[in-house]
PDB file of C-alpha atoms in Angstrom:
ATOM      1  CA  UNK A   1     -57.142  41.584-136.632  1.00 45.00           C
ATOM      2  CA  UNK A   2     -54.609  39.874-134.376  1.00 50.00           C
ATOM      3  CA  UNK A   3     -55.827  38.830-130.931  1.00 47.00           C
ATOM      4  CA  UNK A   4     -53.818  39.566-127.788  1.00 48.00           C
ATOM      5  CA  UNK A   5     -52.639  36.553-125.866  1.00 48.00           C
ATOM      6  CA  UNK A   6     -54.172  36.159-122.392  1.00 43.00           C
ATOM      7  CA  UNK A   7     -51.638  36.588-119.639  1.00 48.00           C
ATOM      8  CA  UNK A   8     -52.554  35.319-116.132  1.00 49.00           C
ATOM      9  CA  UNK A   9     -52.356  37.881-113.355  1.00 50.00           C
ATOM     10  CA  UNK A  10     -53.190  40.698-115.571  1.00 51.00           C
ATOM     11  CA  UNK A  11     -54.098  44.095-114.272  1.00 50.00           C
ATOM     12  CA  UNK A  12     -57.342  44.497-115.994  1.00 52.00           C
ATOM     13  CA  UNK A  13     -60.519  45.844-114.410  1.00 51.00           C
ATOM     14  CA  UNK A  14     -61.720  42.412-113.283  1.00 50.00           C
ATOM     15  CA  UNK A  15     -58.422  41.660-111.573  1.00 46.00           C
ATOM     16  CA  UNK A  16     -58.377  44.979-109.761  1.00 52.00           C
ATOM     17  CA  UNK A  17     -61.937  44.376-108.545  1.00 45.00           C
ATOM     18  CA  UNK A  18     -60.997  40.949-107.156  1.00 46.00           C
ATOM     19  CA  UNK A  19     -58.035  42.401-105.266  1.00 41.00           C
ATOM     20  CA  UNK A  20     -60.129  45.118-103.666  1.00 43.00           C
ATOM     21  CA  UNK A  21     -62.730  42.571-102.542  1.00 47.00           C
ATOM     22  CA  UNK A  22     -60.095  40.317-101.045  1.00 48.00           C
ATOM     23  CA  UNK A  23     -58.454  43.161 -99.108  1.00 45.00           C
ATOM     24  CA  UNK A  24     -61.793  44.401 -97.776  1.00 49.00           C
ATOM     25  CA  UNK A  25     -62.788  40.944 -96.639  1.00 45.00           C
ATOM     26  CA  UNK A  26     -59.498  40.495 -94.786  1.00 50.00           C
ATOM     27  CA  UNK A  27     -59.823  43.835 -93.000  1.00 46.00           C
ATOM     28  CA  UNK A  28     -63.389  43.006 -91.956  1.00 49.00           C
ATOM     29  CA  UNK A  29     -62.330  39.685 -90.434  1.00 47.00           C
ATOM     30  CA  UNK A  30     -59.447  41.361 -88.594  1.00 49.00           C
ATOM     31  CA  UNK A  31     -61.625  44.092 -87.131  1.00 44.00           C
ATOM     32  CA  UNK A  32     -64.218  41.557 -86.037  1.00 47.00           C
ATOM     33  CA  UNK A  33     -61.583  39.532 -84.227  1.00 48.00           C
ATOM     34  CA  UNK A  34     -60.161  42.587 -82.421  1.00 46.00           C
ATOM     35  CA  UNK A  35     -63.517  43.918 -81.317  1.00 47.00           C
ATOM     36  CA  UNK A  36     -64.729  40.612 -79.929  1.00 48.00           C
ATOM     37  CA  UNK A  37     -62.435  40.739 -76.835  1.00 48.00           C
ATOM     38  CA  UNK A  38     -63.334  38.956 -73.580  1.00 47.00           C
ATOM     39  CA  UNK A  39     -67.041  38.651 -72.771  1.00 50.00           C
ATOM     40  CA  UNK A  40     -68.231  40.751 -69.810  1.00 45.00           C
ATOM     41  CA  UNK A  41     -69.493  37.662 -68.021  1.00 50.00           C
ATOM     42  CA  UNK A  42     -65.977  36.201 -67.977  1.00 51.00           C
ATOM     43  CA  UNK A  43     -64.422  39.156 -66.093  1.00 48.00           C
ATOM     44  CA  UNK A  44     -63.541  38.199 -62.467  1.00 53.00           C
ATOM     45  CA  UNK A  45     -63.521  40.614 -59.491  1.00 48.00           C
ATOM     46  CA  UNK A  46     -60.961  40.295 -56.680  1.00 53.00           C
ATOM     47  CA  UNK A  47     -62.958  39.325 -53.602  1.00 54.00           C
ATOM     48  CA  UNK A  48     -60.176  40.555 -51.283  1.00 61.00           C
ATOM     49  CA  UNK A  49     -60.674  44.160 -52.311  1.00 56.00           C
ATOM     50  CA  UNK A  50     -64.027  44.569 -50.532  1.00 60.00           C
ATOM     51  CA  UNK A  51     -65.534  47.899 -49.507  1.00 71.00           C
ATOM     52  CA  UNK A  52     -63.347  50.658 -48.100  1.00 71.00           C
ATOM     53  CA  UNK A  53     -62.869  50.524 -44.318  1.00 74.00           C
ATOM     54  CA  UNK A  54     -64.937  53.137 -42.441  1.00 83.00           C
ATOM     55  CA  UNK A  55     -63.069  56.096 -40.968  1.00 85.00           C
ATOM     56  CA  UNK A  56     -63.622  56.784 -37.251  1.00 88.00           C
ATOM     57  CA  UNK A  57     -65.279  60.130 -36.474  1.00 88.00           C
ATOM     58  CA  UNK A  58     -63.102  62.994 -35.228  1.00 90.00           C
ATOM     59  CA  UNK A  59     -63.284  64.261 -31.667  1.00 90.00           C
ATOM     60  CA  UNK A  60     -65.792  66.830 -30.528  1.00 93.00           C
ATOM     61  CA  UNK A  61     -63.151  69.389 -29.609  1.00 95.00           C
ATOM     62  CA  UNK A  62     -60.592  70.930 -31.977  1.00 94.00           C
ATOM     63  CA  UNK A  63     -59.236  73.656 -29.662  1.00 94.00           C
ATOM     64  CA  UNK A  64     -58.860  74.299 -25.912  1.00 95.00           C
ATOM     65  CA  UNK A  65     -59.810  77.214 -23.693  1.00 94.00           C
ATOM     66  CA  UNK A  66     -57.289  79.501 -21.980  1.00 94.00           C
ATOM     67  CA  UNK A  67     -56.812  77.900 -18.531  1.00 96.00           C
ATOM     68  CA  UNK A  68     -55.583  80.749 -16.310  1.00 96.00           C
ATOM     69  CA  UNK A  69     -58.622  82.871 -17.105  1.00 94.00           C
ATOM     70  CA  UNK A  70     -61.130  80.015 -16.894  1.00 94.00           C
ATOM     71  CA  UNK A  71     -61.770  80.215 -13.122  1.00 96.00           C
ATOM     72  CA  UNK A  72     -63.903  83.081 -11.756  1.00 94.00           C
ATOM     73  CA  UNK A  73     -62.346  85.391  -9.173  1.00 94.00           C
ATOM     74  CA  UNK A  74     -64.788  84.367  -6.447  1.00 95.00           C
ATOM     75  CA  UNK A  75     -63.873  80.702  -6.893  1.00 96.00           C
ATOM     76  CA  UNK A  76     -60.163  81.495  -6.702  1.00 96.00           C
ATOM     77  CA  UNK A  77     -60.674  83.424  -3.460  1.00 95.00           C
ATOM     78  CA  UNK A  78     -62.380  80.381  -1.972  1.00 96.00           C
ATOM     79  CA  UNK A  79     -59.659  77.998  -3.159  1.00 97.00           C
ATOM     80  CA  UNK A  80     -56.777  80.287  -2.079  1.00 96.00           C
ATOM     81  CA  UNK A  81     -57.905  81.773   1.263  1.00 94.00           C
ATOM     82  CA  UNK A  82     -54.364  82.764   2.204  1.00 92.00           C
ATOM     83  CA  UNK A  83     -54.157  85.214  -0.722  1.00 94.00           C
ATOM     84  CA  UNK A  84     -56.458  87.659   1.111  1.00 92.00           C
ATOM     85  CA  UNK A  85     -53.674  88.409   3.601  1.00 90.00           C
ATOM     86  CA  UNK A  86     -51.108  89.213   0.911  1.00 91.00           C
ATOM     87  CA  UNK A  87     -50.184  92.667  -0.332  1.00 92.00           C
ATOM     88  CA  UNK A  88     -52.130  93.947  -3.330  1.00 94.00           C
ATOM     89  CA  UNK A  89     -49.417  93.165  -5.871  1.00 94.00           C
ATOM     90  CA  UNK A  90     -48.786  89.678  -4.465  1.00 93.00           C
ATOM     91  CA  UNK A  91     -52.512  88.934  -4.221  1.00 94.00           C
ATOM     92  CA  UNK A  92     -53.071  89.954  -7.833  1.00 94.00           C
ATOM     93  CA  UNK A  93     -50.156  87.772  -8.895  1.00 94.00           C
ATOM     94  CA  UNK A  94     -51.545  84.813  -6.937  1.00 94.00           C
ATOM     95  CA  UNK A  95     -54.959  85.105  -8.602  1.00 96.00           C
ATOM     96  CA  UNK A  96     -53.431  85.547 -12.068  1.00 95.00           C
ATOM     97  CA  UNK A  97     -51.735  82.165 -12.011  1.00 96.00           C
ATOM     98  CA  UNK A  98     -48.815  80.853 -14.053  1.00 97.00           C
ATOM     99  CA  UNK A  99     -49.388  79.236 -17.439  1.00 96.00           C
ATOM    100  CA  UNK A 100     -47.809  75.850 -18.061  1.00 96.00           C
ATOM    101  CA  UNK A 101     -45.226  75.638 -20.835  1.00 93.00           C
ATOM    102  CA  UNK A 102     -46.623  73.607 -23.741  1.00 90.00           C
ATOM    103  CA  UNK A 103     -45.618  73.289 -27.379  1.00 89.00           C
ATOM    104  CA  UNK A 104     -49.139  73.236 -28.820  1.00 93.00           C
ATOM    105  CA  UNK A 105     -51.909  75.065 -27.004  1.00 93.00           C
ATOM    106  CA  UNK A 106     -54.507  73.305 -29.156  1.00 94.00           C
ATOM    107  CA  UNK A 107     -53.369  69.979 -27.706  1.00 96.00           C
ATOM    108  CA  UNK A 108     -52.504  70.742 -24.069  1.00 97.00           C
ATOM    109  CA  UNK A 109     -52.754  73.693 -21.695  1.00 97.00           C
ATOM    110  CA  UNK A 110     -52.348  74.189 -17.953  1.00 97.00           C
ATOM    111  CA  UNK A 111     -52.130  76.724 -15.158  1.00 98.00           C
ATOM    112  CA  UNK A 112     -51.051  76.771 -11.479  1.00 98.00           C
ATOM    113  CA  UNK A 113     -51.948  79.021  -8.552  1.00 98.00           C
ATOM    114  CA  UNK A 114     -50.535  79.203  -5.040  1.00 96.00           C
ATOM    115  CA  UNK A 115     -50.961  81.225  -1.862  1.00 95.00           C
ATOM    116  CA  UNK A 116     -48.776  80.795   1.237  1.00 92.00           C
ATOM    117  CA  UNK A 117     -49.177  81.965   4.839  1.00 88.00           C
ATOM    118  CA  UNK A 118     -47.003  81.105   7.844  1.00 87.00           C
ATOM    119  CA  UNK A 119     -49.344  78.272   8.883  1.00 88.00           C
ATOM    120  CA  UNK A 120     -50.874  76.914   5.686  1.00 92.00           C
ATOM    121  CA  UNK A 121     -50.222  76.766   1.953  1.00 94.00           C
ATOM    122  CA  UNK A 122     -52.610  76.066  -0.916  1.00 96.00           C
ATOM    123  CA  UNK A 123     -51.742  74.871  -4.422  1.00 97.00           C
ATOM    124  CA  UNK A 124     -54.141  74.604  -7.340  1.00 98.00           C
ATOM    125  CA  UNK A 125     -53.195  73.080 -10.701  1.00 98.00           C
ATOM    126  CA  UNK A 126     -55.276  72.685 -13.835  1.00 98.00           C
ATOM    127  CA  UNK A 127     -54.284  70.445 -16.758  1.00 98.00           C
ATOM    128  CA  UNK A 128     -56.368  70.138 -19.944  1.00 98.00           C
ATOM    129  CA  UNK A 129     -55.392  67.692 -22.681  1.00 97.00           C
ATOM    130  CA  UNK A 130     -57.010  67.169 -26.083  1.00 97.00           C
ATOM    131  CA  UNK A 131     -56.348  63.655 -27.342  1.00 97.00           C
ATOM    132  CA  UNK A 132     -55.994  62.977 -31.061  1.00 95.00           C
ATOM    133  CA  UNK A 133     -55.979  59.503 -32.596  1.00 95.00           C
ATOM    134  CA  UNK A 134     -53.715  59.011 -35.584  1.00 92.00           C
ATOM    135  CA  UNK A 135     -55.379  55.687 -36.375  1.00 93.00           C
ATOM    136  CA  UNK A 136     -58.281  56.145 -38.780  1.00 91.00           C
ATOM    137  CA  UNK A 137     -59.975  53.071 -37.286  1.00 93.00           C
ATOM    138  CA  UNK A 138     -59.954  54.503 -33.721  1.00 95.00           C
ATOM    139  CA  UNK A 139     -61.867  57.670 -32.861  1.00 96.00           C
ATOM    140  CA  UNK A 140     -60.372  60.493 -30.813  1.00 96.00           C
ATOM    141  CA  UNK A 141     -62.867  59.816 -28.002  1.00 96.00           C
ATOM    142  CA  UNK A 142     -61.907  56.120 -27.840  1.00 96.00           C
ATOM    143  CA  UNK A 143     -58.228  57.011 -27.741  1.00 97.00           C
ATOM    144  CA  UNK A 144     -58.928  59.531 -24.961  1.00 97.00           C
ATOM    145  CA  UNK A 145     -60.712  56.797 -22.999  1.00 97.00           C
ATOM    146  CA  UNK A 146     -57.581  54.652 -23.218  1.00 97.00           C
ATOM    147  CA  UNK A 147     -55.501  57.513 -21.790  1.00 97.00           C
ATOM    148  CA  UNK A 148     -58.086  58.074 -19.040  1.00 98.00           C
ATOM    149  CA  UNK A 149     -58.082  54.394 -18.025  1.00 97.00           C
ATOM    150  CA  UNK A 150     -54.283  54.411 -17.735  1.00 97.00           C
ATOM    151  CA  UNK A 151     -54.479  57.426 -15.424  1.00 97.00           C
ATOM    152  CA  UNK A 152     -57.148  55.784 -13.292  1.00 97.00           C
ATOM    153  CA  UNK A 153     -55.232  52.516 -12.956  1.00 97.00           C
ATOM    154  CA  UNK A 154     -52.045  54.440 -12.102  1.00 96.00           C
ATOM    155  CA  UNK A 155     -54.002  56.037  -9.225  1.00 96.00           C
ATOM    156  CA  UNK A 156     -55.014  52.499  -8.110  1.00 95.00           C
ATOM    157  CA  UNK A 157     -58.698  53.241  -8.419  1.00 95.00           C
ATOM    158  CA  UNK A 158     -60.687  50.224  -9.673  1.00 93.00           C
ATOM    159  CA  UNK A 159     -62.596  50.602 -12.900  1.00 91.00           C
ATOM    160  CA  UNK A 160     -66.371  50.818 -12.770  1.00 81.00           C
ATOM    161  CA  UNK A 161     -67.922  47.326 -12.651  1.00 76.00           C
ATOM    162  CA  UNK A 162     -69.551  45.961 -15.760  1.00 64.00           C
ATOM    163  CA  UNK A 163     -73.315  45.629 -15.985  1.00 51.00           C
ATOM    164  CA  UNK A 164     -74.719  42.511 -14.223  1.00 53.00           C
ATOM    165  CA  UNK A 165     -76.295  39.757 -16.332  1.00 50.00           C
ATOM    166  CA  UNK A 166     -79.919  40.257 -17.290  1.00 50.00           C
ATOM    167  CA  UNK A 167     -82.611  38.258 -15.422  1.00 51.00           C
ATOM    168  CA  UNK A 168     -83.432  36.371 -18.643  1.00 48.00           C
ATOM    169  CA  UNK A 169     -79.840  35.167 -19.009  1.00 47.00           C
ATOM    170  CA  UNK A 170     -79.734  34.141 -15.334  1.00 47.00           C
ATOM    171  CA  UNK A 171     -82.983  32.197 -15.630  1.00 46.00           C
ATOM    172  CA  UNK A 172     -81.740  30.427 -18.763  1.00 48.00           C
ATOM    173  CA  UNK A 173     -78.500  29.414 -17.033  1.00 47.00           C
ATOM    174  CA  UNK A 174     -80.424  28.097 -14.020  1.00 48.00           C
ATOM    175  CA  UNK A 175     -82.787  26.084 -16.220  1.00 46.00           C
ATOM    176  CA  UNK A 176     -79.837  24.584 -18.108  1.00 47.00           C
ATOM    177  CA  UNK A 177     -78.101  23.565 -14.879  1.00 45.00           C
ATOM    178  CA  UNK A 178     -81.334  21.989 -13.558  1.00 48.00           C
ATOM    179  CA  UNK A 179     -81.835  20.042 -16.767  1.00 46.00           C
ATOM    180  CA  UNK A 180     -78.249  18.750 -16.622  1.00 46.00           C
ATOM    181  CA  UNK A 181     -78.741  17.559 -13.040  1.00 46.00           C
ATOM    182  CA  UNK A 182     -82.019  15.837 -13.897  1.00 43.00           C
ATOM    183  CA  UNK A 183     -80.401  13.855 -16.689  1.00 43.00           C
ATOM    184  CA  UNK A 184     -77.739  12.334 -14.383  1.00 41.00           C
ATOM    185  CA  UNK A 185     -78.004   8.513 -14.266  1.00 41.00           C
ATOM    186  CA  UNK A 186     -79.420   6.908 -11.109  1.00 40.00           C
ATOM    187  CA  UNK A 187     -76.853   6.664  -8.326  1.00 40.00           C
ATOM    188  CA  UNK A 188     -74.408   9.039 -10.006  1.00 40.00           C
ATOM    189  CA  UNK A 189     -75.192  11.845  -7.563  1.00 40.00           C
ATOM    190  CA  UNK A 190     -75.096   9.838  -4.327  1.00 40.00           C
ATOM    191  CA  UNK A 191     -71.315  10.108  -3.804  1.00 41.00           C
ATOM    192  CA  UNK A 192     -68.892  13.046  -3.949  1.00 38.00           C
ATOM    193  CA  UNK A 193     -68.436  14.764  -7.295  1.00 40.00           C
ATOM    194  CA  UNK A 194     -65.441  13.729  -9.309  1.00 39.00           C
ATOM    195  CA  UNK A 195     -62.416  15.810  -8.342  1.00 38.00           C
ATOM    196  CA  UNK A 196     -64.242  17.514  -5.443  1.00 41.00           C
ATOM    197  CA  UNK A 197     -63.578  15.924  -2.059  1.00 41.00           C
ATOM    198  CA  UNK A 198     -63.087  12.421  -3.409  1.00 38.00           C
ATOM    199  CA  UNK A 199     -60.164  10.694  -1.622  1.00 39.00           C
ATOM    200  CA  UNK A 200     -57.299   9.622  -3.880  1.00 42.00           C
ATOM    201  CA  UNK A 201     -56.938   5.952  -4.868  1.00 42.00           C
ATOM    202  CA  UNK A 202     -55.161   3.811  -2.218  1.00 43.00           C
ATOM    203  CA  UNK A 203     -56.070   6.028   0.740  1.00 42.00           C
ATOM    204  CA  UNK A 204     -58.743   5.727   3.344  1.00 45.00           C
ATOM    205  CA  UNK A 205     -61.232   8.503   3.959  1.00 44.00           C
ATOM    206  CA  UNK A 206     -61.127   9.979   7.493  1.00 46.00           C
ATOM    207  CA  UNK A 207     -63.731   8.508   9.864  1.00 48.00           C
ATOM    208  CA  UNK A 208     -66.907  10.467  10.476  1.00 47.00           C
ATOM    209  CA  UNK A 209     -67.011  12.380  13.787  1.00 45.00           C
ATOM    210  CA  UNK A 210     -69.104  10.912  16.614  1.00 47.00           C
ATOM    211  CA  UNK A 211     -72.746  11.880  16.834  1.00 46.00           C
ATOM    212  CA  UNK A 212     -73.123  15.284  18.486  1.00 44.00           C
ATOM    213  CA  UNK A 213     -69.524  16.381  17.899  1.00 45.00           C
ATOM    214  CA  UNK A 214     -69.049  19.627  15.947  1.00 43.00           C
ATOM    215  CA  UNK A 215     -67.781  19.224  12.366  1.00 43.00           C
ATOM    216  CA  UNK A 216     -64.034  19.463  11.979  1.00 44.00           C
ATOM    217  CA  UNK A 217     -62.754  22.827  10.776  1.00 42.00           C
ATOM    218  CA  UNK A 218     -66.053  24.696  11.115  1.00 41.00           C
ATOM    219  CA  UNK A 219     -67.333  27.256  13.531  1.00 40.00           C
ATOM    220  CA  UNK A 220     -65.380  29.634  15.768  1.00 42.00           C
ATOM    221  CA  UNK A 221     -62.930  28.549  18.403  1.00 42.00           C
ATOM    222  CA  UNK A 222     -64.137  28.919  21.988  1.00 44.00           C
ATOM    223  CA  UNK A 223     -63.274  32.254  23.511  1.00 45.00           C
ATOM    224  CA  UNK A 224     -62.482  34.041  20.226  1.00 50.00           C
ATOM    225  CA  UNK A 225     -64.471  37.049  19.087  1.00 49.00           C
ATOM    226  CA  UNK A 226     -65.492  38.193  15.615  1.00 51.00           C
ATOM    227  CA  UNK A 227     -62.810  38.765  12.988  1.00 53.00           C
ATOM    228  CA  UNK A 228     -61.604  42.378  13.185  1.00 52.00           C
ATOM    229  CA  UNK A 229     -62.400  44.471  10.132  1.00 61.00           C
ATOM    230  CA  UNK A 230     -60.884  47.622   8.664  1.00 62.00           C
ATOM    231  CA  UNK A 231     -62.139  51.147   9.298  1.00 71.00           C
ATOM    232  CA  UNK A 232     -65.697  51.824   8.295  1.00 79.00           C
ATOM    233  CA  UNK A 233     -66.028  53.583   4.914  1.00 84.00           C
ATOM    234  CA  UNK A 234     -66.709  57.303   5.107  1.00 84.00           C
ATOM    235  CA  UNK A 235     -67.633  57.943   1.472  1.00 88.00           C
ATOM    236  CA  UNK A 236     -64.498  60.083   1.049  1.00 93.00           C
ATOM    237  CA  UNK A 237     -62.227  57.323  -0.196  1.00 95.00           C
ATOM    238  CA  UNK A 238     -60.698  57.488  -3.723  1.00 96.00           C
ATOM    239  CA  UNK A 239     -63.516  56.450  -6.031  1.00 96.00           C
ATOM    240  CA  UNK A 240     -65.271  56.679  -9.370  1.00 96.00           C
ATOM    241  CA  UNK A 241     -67.500  59.744  -9.720  1.00 96.00           C
ATOM    242  CA  UNK A 242     -70.863  59.819 -11.458  1.00 95.00           C
ATOM    243  CA  UNK A 243     -72.498  62.757 -13.200  1.00 95.00           C
ATOM    244  CA  UNK A 244     -69.246  64.463 -14.214  1.00 97.00           C
ATOM    245  CA  UNK A 245     -68.336  64.393 -17.896  1.00 96.00           C
ATOM    246  CA  UNK A 246     -68.437  61.022 -19.617  1.00 96.00           C
ATOM    247  CA  UNK A 247     -66.306  59.329 -16.920  1.00 97.00           C
ATOM    248  CA  UNK A 248     -64.569  60.669 -13.808  1.00 97.00           C
ATOM    249  CA  UNK A 249     -62.736  59.645 -10.655  1.00 98.00           C
ATOM    250  CA  UNK A 250     -61.412  61.264  -7.475  1.00 98.00           C
ATOM    251  CA  UNK A 251     -58.133  60.558  -5.704  1.00 98.00           C
ATOM    252  CA  UNK A 252     -57.214  61.638  -2.144  1.00 97.00           C
ATOM    253  CA  UNK A 253     -53.714  61.204  -0.679  1.00 96.00           C
ATOM    254  CA  UNK A 254     -52.476  62.335   2.760  1.00 95.00           C
ATOM    255  CA  UNK A 255     -48.749  62.648   3.515  1.00 94.00           C
ATOM    256  CA  UNK A 256     -46.750  63.880   6.502  1.00 90.00           C
ATOM    257  CA  UNK A 257     -44.438  66.855   6.086  1.00 87.00           C
ATOM    258  CA  UNK A 258     -41.635  67.363   8.562  1.00 82.00           C
ATOM    259  CA  UNK A 259     -42.184  66.607  12.247  1.00 80.00           C
ATOM    260  CA  UNK A 260     -45.753  67.873  12.627  1.00 80.00           C
ATOM    261  CA  UNK A 261     -47.011  68.943   9.226  1.00 88.00           C
ATOM    262  CA  UNK A 262     -49.432  67.344   6.773  1.00 93.00           C
ATOM    263  CA  UNK A 263     -50.177  67.671   3.090  1.00 95.00           C
ATOM    264  CA  UNK A 264     -53.403  66.452   1.532  1.00 96.00           C
ATOM    265  CA  UNK A 265     -53.671  66.243  -2.260  1.00 97.00           C
ATOM    266  CA  UNK A 266     -57.077  65.826  -3.902  1.00 98.00           C
ATOM    267  CA  UNK A 267     -57.330  65.214  -7.645  1.00 98.00           C
ATOM    268  CA  UNK A 268     -60.461  65.096  -9.787  1.00 98.00           C
ATOM    269  CA  UNK A 269     -60.005  63.757 -13.324  1.00 98.00           C
ATOM    270  CA  UNK A 270     -62.782  63.610 -15.896  1.00 98.00           C
ATOM    271  CA  UNK A 271     -63.153  63.063 -19.619  1.00 98.00           C
ATOM    272  CA  UNK A 272     -65.568  64.703 -22.028  1.00 97.00           C
ATOM    273  CA  UNK A 273     -65.297  63.271 -25.542  1.00 97.00           C
ATOM    274  CA  UNK A 274     -61.627  63.664 -26.511  1.00 97.00           C
ATOM    275  CA  UNK A 275     -60.651  66.126 -23.739  1.00 98.00           C
ATOM    276  CA  UNK A 276     -59.279  65.065 -20.334  1.00 98.00           C
ATOM    277  CA  UNK A 277     -59.302  67.594 -17.472  1.00 98.00           C
ATOM    278  CA  UNK A 278     -57.299  67.167 -14.243  1.00 98.00           C
ATOM    279  CA  UNK A 279     -57.949  69.381 -11.201  1.00 98.00           C
ATOM    280  CA  UNK A 280     -55.318  69.044  -8.471  1.00 98.00           C
ATOM    281  CA  UNK A 281     -55.881  70.819  -5.145  1.00 98.00           C
ATOM    282  CA  UNK A 282     -53.371  70.642  -2.252  1.00 97.00           C
ATOM    283  CA  UNK A 283     -53.294  72.002   1.255  1.00 96.00           C
ATOM    284  CA  UNK A 284     -50.211  71.834   3.474  1.00 94.00           C
ATOM    285  CA  UNK A 285     -50.149  72.677   7.160  1.00 92.00           C
ATOM    286  CA  UNK A 286     -47.134  73.512   9.317  1.00 86.00           C
ATOM    287  CA  UNK A 287     -46.876  73.104  13.062  1.00 80.00           C
ATOM    288  CA  UNK A 288     -50.390  71.701  13.293  1.00 67.00           C
ATOM    289  CA  UNK A 289     -51.493  68.382  14.769  1.00 65.00           C
ATOM    290  CA  UNK A 290     -54.554  68.178  12.535  1.00 84.00           C
ATOM    291  CA  UNK A 291     -54.494  67.105   8.926  1.00 89.00           C
ATOM    292  CA  UNK A 292     -56.346  69.143   6.295  1.00 93.00           C
ATOM    293  CA  UNK A 293     -60.022  68.235   6.131  1.00 94.00           C
ATOM    294  CA  UNK A 294     -60.662  65.712   3.384  1.00 95.00           C
ATOM    295  CA  UNK A 295     -64.344  66.535   2.908  1.00 96.00           C
ATOM    296  CA  UNK A 296     -63.708  70.256   2.463  1.00 96.00           C
ATOM    297  CA  UNK A 297     -60.920  69.818  -0.093  1.00 97.00           C
ATOM    298  CA  UNK A 298     -62.881  67.225  -2.055  1.00 97.00           C
ATOM    299  CA  UNK A 299     -65.955  69.435  -2.222  1.00 97.00           C
ATOM    300  CA  UNK A 300     -63.961  72.407  -3.516  1.00 97.00           C
ATOM    301  CA  UNK A 301     -62.151  70.308  -6.120  1.00 98.00           C
ATOM    302  CA  UNK A 302     -65.400  68.706  -7.316  1.00 98.00           C
ATOM    303  CA  UNK A 303     -67.158  72.065  -7.581  1.00 97.00           C
ATOM    304  CA  UNK A 304     -64.333  73.407  -9.739  1.00 98.00           C
ATOM    305  CA  UNK A 305     -64.411  70.295 -11.934  1.00 98.00           C
ATOM    306  CA  UNK A 306     -68.166  70.710 -12.482  1.00 97.00           C
ATOM    307  CA  UNK A 307     -67.589  74.356 -13.412  1.00 97.00           C
ATOM    308  CA  UNK A 308     -65.023  73.356 -16.043  1.00 97.00           C
ATOM    309  CA  UNK A 309     -67.253  70.561 -17.384  1.00 97.00           C
ATOM    310  CA  UNK A 310     -70.040  73.109 -17.902  1.00 95.00           C
ATOM    311  CA  UNK A 311     -67.604  75.358 -19.729  1.00 94.00           C
ATOM    312  CA  UNK A 312     -66.743  72.546 -22.117  1.00 94.00           C
ATOM    313  CA  UNK A 313     -70.445  72.135 -22.888  1.00 90.00           C
ATOM    314  CA  UNK A 314     -70.810  75.787 -23.970  1.00 83.00           C
TER     315      UNK A 314
END
C-alpha cells in the first residue's frame, strides 16, 4: 500500500482542534481585557459640585383679600364723619369706596374712601401688597422686609436699634482693657497718650493756668443760661410701632392749605410675612385756625391697622 505524503498545514482533525483552541484563547483574553476597566477606587469626584443649594421657603400668603369690603361699616362711619350729612345715594357711594386699578389682584390691591363737608374733608386709602422673591436663595418674607425698610427710610423714620451687647461680652471687654493697661511698662502712662493731646515736635505746650483760675474752655460763660432745647416729645412723633404685625411704623405730616387751612396725613405701615399693608388717613380743614388733632387721627389709623392685621391672621 502506498503511503500519503505528509503536508504541513493540513486540515485534519488535529489541525482543526488546534485552531479552535487558539481562537477561544484569544477571545478569552480580549474579553478579560475589556471587562477589567478602571478600578472603582481610582474614580475621582468633582469637589466643586457639592450638595444642591437650599431653596428659600415661599411666603405665607398666596392671595390677598378684597380691600373695599374689608372695613366694617361702623369703622367707616367713624373714619368718615362727614358722610353722615350726605344724601343717601352719596353716603352709600362714600362708604362703598373706589377700588384701585391693579394688573394682578393676587399681588396688589387697594381702595380709597372720601367724605367732604364745607368745613372739613376726610380721605382714607388702603394699599395691600404681596411681595414675591424671584431669587430661590431669598425668601418672600425677606424680600418683603427689604421693601418695608425702603419705605421706612423714605419716610425718614430711623430703623429700630439693634440689641445691646450682653453683660458677659461687656465684662470680657472691660477685663481685656484692664489687662492691657496693667501690662504697660513703668512710666509709659505718666504723659499724654500718643496722638491724643501731645504737642507736635518743635512747639511748646501752653503754660498751665495759675492756681485757682478756671480751666480754659470749660464751664459756662458768666451770665449765660442753659442751652435751649427743642420741644418736649409728646409721644405722637413719627416712630416705630410695636405689637403690630412683624414690623410697623407710623408717620405724621402736617401741611398748610391755602391761607388758613391745614391738612394732616397719618400713615401706618406694617408687614406680616410677605404682605405689606399701608393705611393712609387724612383730614383737611378749611377756614379754621386749628390743625387737625394728631392724637385722634393716629388712634383711628392704628385701630384700623390692627383690625387688618387680625384679618390677615384668620
